[in-house]
Coordinates of C-alpha atoms in Angstrom, one line a residue:
R1 CA 38.7 6.5 22.9
S2 CA 40.7 6.3 19.7
G3 CA 37.9 7.4 17.5
R4 CA 37.7 4.0 15.8
C5 CA 34.5 2.1 15.4
E6 CA 34.6 -1.1 17.4
K7 CA 32.6 -3.7 15.5
N8 CA 30.8 -6.1 17.8
F9 CA 28.6 -8.0 15.4
D10 CA 29.0 -9.9 12.1
G11 CA 25.9 -10.2 10.0
S12 CA 23.0 -8.2 8.5
A13 CA 21.1 -5.5 10.3
N14 CA 18.1 -7.8 10.6
A15 CA 20.3 -10.5 12.1
M16 CA 21.7 -8.0 14.5
E17 CA 18.2 -6.8 15.5
A18 CA 17.2 -10.4 16.2
A19 CA 20.3 -11.2 18.2
E20 CA 19.9 -8.0 20.3
A21 CA 16.3 -8.7 21.0
E22 CA 17.0 -12.3 21.9
M23 CA 19.6 -11.2 24.4
L24 CA 17.3 -8.6 26.0
W25 CA 14.4 -10.9 26.2
K26 CA 16.4 -13.8 27.7
R27 CA 18.1 -11.7 30.3
S28 CA 15.0 -9.9 31.3
F29 CA 13.7 -12.8 33.3
K30 CA 17.1 -14.1 34.5
M31 CA 18.3 -10.8 35.8
C32 CA 15.1 -8.9 36.7
N33 CA 12.3 -11.6 36.9
F34 CA 10.6 -9.6 34.2
K35 CA 8.8 -10.9 31.1
Y36 CA 8.1 -8.9 28.0
T37 CA 4.6 -9.6 26.7
T38 CA 4.3 -7.4 23.7
I39 CA 6.5 -6.3 20.8
L40 CA 5.8 -3.0 18.9
S41 CA 6.4 -3.7 15.3
D42 CA 7.0 -1.7 12.1
G43 CA 5.1 -4.3 10.1
D44 CA 8.0 -6.7 9.6
A45 CA 7.1 -9.9 11.3
K46 CA 10.6 -11.5 11.2
L47 CA 11.7 -10.4 14.6
Y48 CA 8.3 -11.3 16.1
I49 CA 8.5 -14.8 14.6
H50 CA 12.1 -15.2 15.8
L51 CA 11.1 -14.4 19.4
Q52 CA 8.0 -16.6 19.2
N53 CA 10.1 -19.6 17.9
L54 CA 12.6 -19.1 20.8
C55 CA 9.9 -19.7 23.4
V56 CA 12.0 -17.4 25.7
Y57 CA 9.7 -17.8 28.6
G58 CA 8.3 -21.2 27.8
N59 CA 5.6 -22.4 25.4
D60 CA 2.7 -21.0 27.6
D61 CA 3.8 -17.4 27.4
L62 CA 3.0 -16.1 23.9
I63 CA 4.2 -12.8 22.8
Q64 CA 1.7 -10.3 21.4
K65 CA 2.5 -8.2 18.3
E66 CA 1.3 -4.6 18.1
E67 CA 1.6 -2.6 14.9
C68 CA 3.0 1.0 15.1
I69 CA 0.2 3.2 13.9
N70 CA 2.6 5.6 12.2
H71 CA 4.1 2.8 10.2
V72 CA 0.7 1.5 9.2
A73 CA -0.4 5.0 8.0
K74 CA 2.9 5.3 6.2
R75 CA 2.2 2.1 4.2
V76 CA -1.1 3.7 3.0
N77 CA 0.9 6.7 1.7
K78 CA 3.4 4.3 0.0
G79 CA 0.7 2.2 -1.5
L80 CA -1.1 5.2 -3.0
R81 CA 2.1 6.5 -4.4
H82 CA 2.7 3.0 -5.9
V83 CA -0.7 3.2 -7.6
L84 CA 0.1 6.6 -9.0
D85 CA 3.4 5.3 -10.4
D86 CA 1.8 2.2 -11.8
Y87 CA -0.9 4.3 -13.6
K88 CA 1.8 6.8 -14.8
K89 CA 3.7 3.9 -16.4
R90 CA 0.5 3.0 -18.3
G91 CA 0.1 6.6 -19.5
I92 CA -2.8 7.4 -17.2
T93 CA -2.6 10.5 -15.0
L94 CA -4.4 10.5 -11.7
S95 CA -2.8 13.6 -10.3
E96 CA -4.1 16.3 -12.5
K97 CA -4.7 19.7 -10.9
K98 CA -8.5 19.3 -10.5
H99 CA -10.7 18.3 -7.7
G100 CA -10.9 14.5 -7.1
S101 CA -7.4 13.9 -8.4
L102 CA -4.9 11.8 -6.5
T103 CA -2.3 14.5 -5.7
D104 CA 0.4 14.7 -3.0
V105 CA -1.9 16.8 -0.9
V106 CA -4.8 14.2 -1.2
I107 CA -2.4 11.3 -0.4
A108 CA -1.1 13.2 2.7
R109 CA -4.7 13.9 3.8
L110 CA -5.8 10.3 3.3
Q111 CA -2.8 9.1 5.3
L112 CA -3.8 11.5 8.1
Y113 CA -7.4 10.4 8.0
Y114 CA -6.4 6.8 8.0
R115 CA -4.2 7.2 11.1
K116 CA -7.0 9.2 12.8
A117 CA -9.6 6.6 12.0
I118 CA -7.5 3.9 13.6
M119 CA -6.6 6.0 16.7
E120 CA -10.1 7.1 17.4
N121 CA -11.8 3.7 17.0
I122 CA -9.4 1.3 18.8
P123 CA -10.3 -1.5 19.4
D124 CA -13.5 -1.6 17.1
I125 CA -12.2 -2.8 13.8
N126 CA -15.6 -2.6 12.1
K127 CA -16.0 1.0 13.1
M128 CA -12.4 1.7 11.8
K129 CA -13.4 0.2 8.4
I130 CA -16.5 2.4 8.2
V131 CA -14.6 5.6 9.0
I132 CA -11.7 4.7 6.6
Y133 CA -14.2 4.2 3.8
A134 CA -15.9 7.4 4.8
T135 CA -12.7 9.3 4.4
V136 CA -12.0 7.9 1.0
R137 CA -15.5 8.8 -0.2
H138 CA -15.2 12.2 1.4
C139 CA -12.0 13.0 -0.5
G140 CA -13.7 11.9 -3.8
S141 CA -16.7 14.1 -3.3
T142 CA -17.7 16.9 -5.7
D143 CA -20.3 19.6 -5.8
Q144 CA -22.3 17.4 -8.2
N145 CA -21.8 14.2 -6.2
P146 CA -21.2 14.9 -2.5
Q147 CA -20.3 11.7 -0.6
H148 CA -20.6 12.5 3.0
S149 CA -23.3 10.0 4.2
N150 CA -20.7 8.0 6.2
C151 CA -18.8 11.0 7.5
P152 CA -19.4 11.9 11.1
S153 CA -22.2 14.5 11.7
G154 CA -22.4 17.3 14.2
N155 CA -20.7 20.6 15.0
A156 CA -17.4 18.9 15.8
S157 CA -17.2 16.7 12.7
W158 CA -14.0 16.6 10.8
C159 CA -16.1 16.7 7.6
F160 CA -16.6 20.3 6.6
Y161 CA -19.8 19.4 4.7
N162 CA -21.6 17.7 7.6
R163 CA -20.2 20.3 10.0
A164 CA -21.8 23.1 7.9
L165 CA -25.1 21.2 7.7
A166 CA -25.1 20.8 11.5
K167 CA -24.5 24.5 12.1
G168 CA -27.1 25.5 9.6
E169 CA -24.5 27.2 7.4
Q170 CA -24.2 27.1 3.6
V171 CA -22.1 24.2 2.5
P172 CA -18.8 25.4 1.1
K173 CA -18.2 24.7 -2.6
Y174 CA -15.2 22.6 -3.7
T175 CA -12.4 24.5 -5.4

């Protein structure tokens, strides 16, 4: 090799992704008698729509779109940071150093809880919603207003409050 980059595509990164996917999907059946049935997505539906419109395997074989859970959880983080920035522009601080504030640590915790709620409750979307709301309320709890009624109970609960109650221990105070 001469160390030079050998360009083999003209166009945007999105166009290149679509062209490569189209090539892979079309040749999968011709060369291997294999049909892809599902595409794992980062939330951007352009490639999925492109493949659907191609009808690579005919009109009867619809492609399923699955969301990458890590990307979904990352969007929660991004959305919360957007809220912080929006409020900051209006002169409102949500990230003070007191309990109940929307800090980087709380955002990271909510992202983790959100991902966990999805993973542990697939395919029950209603249960996912309940657990997601429970985590938000959990993170907003205070000593004066504990909000753990929707958190899981028992010795193995991720909720320190309900775990302490189940073990008969004194509930730790918020710091």
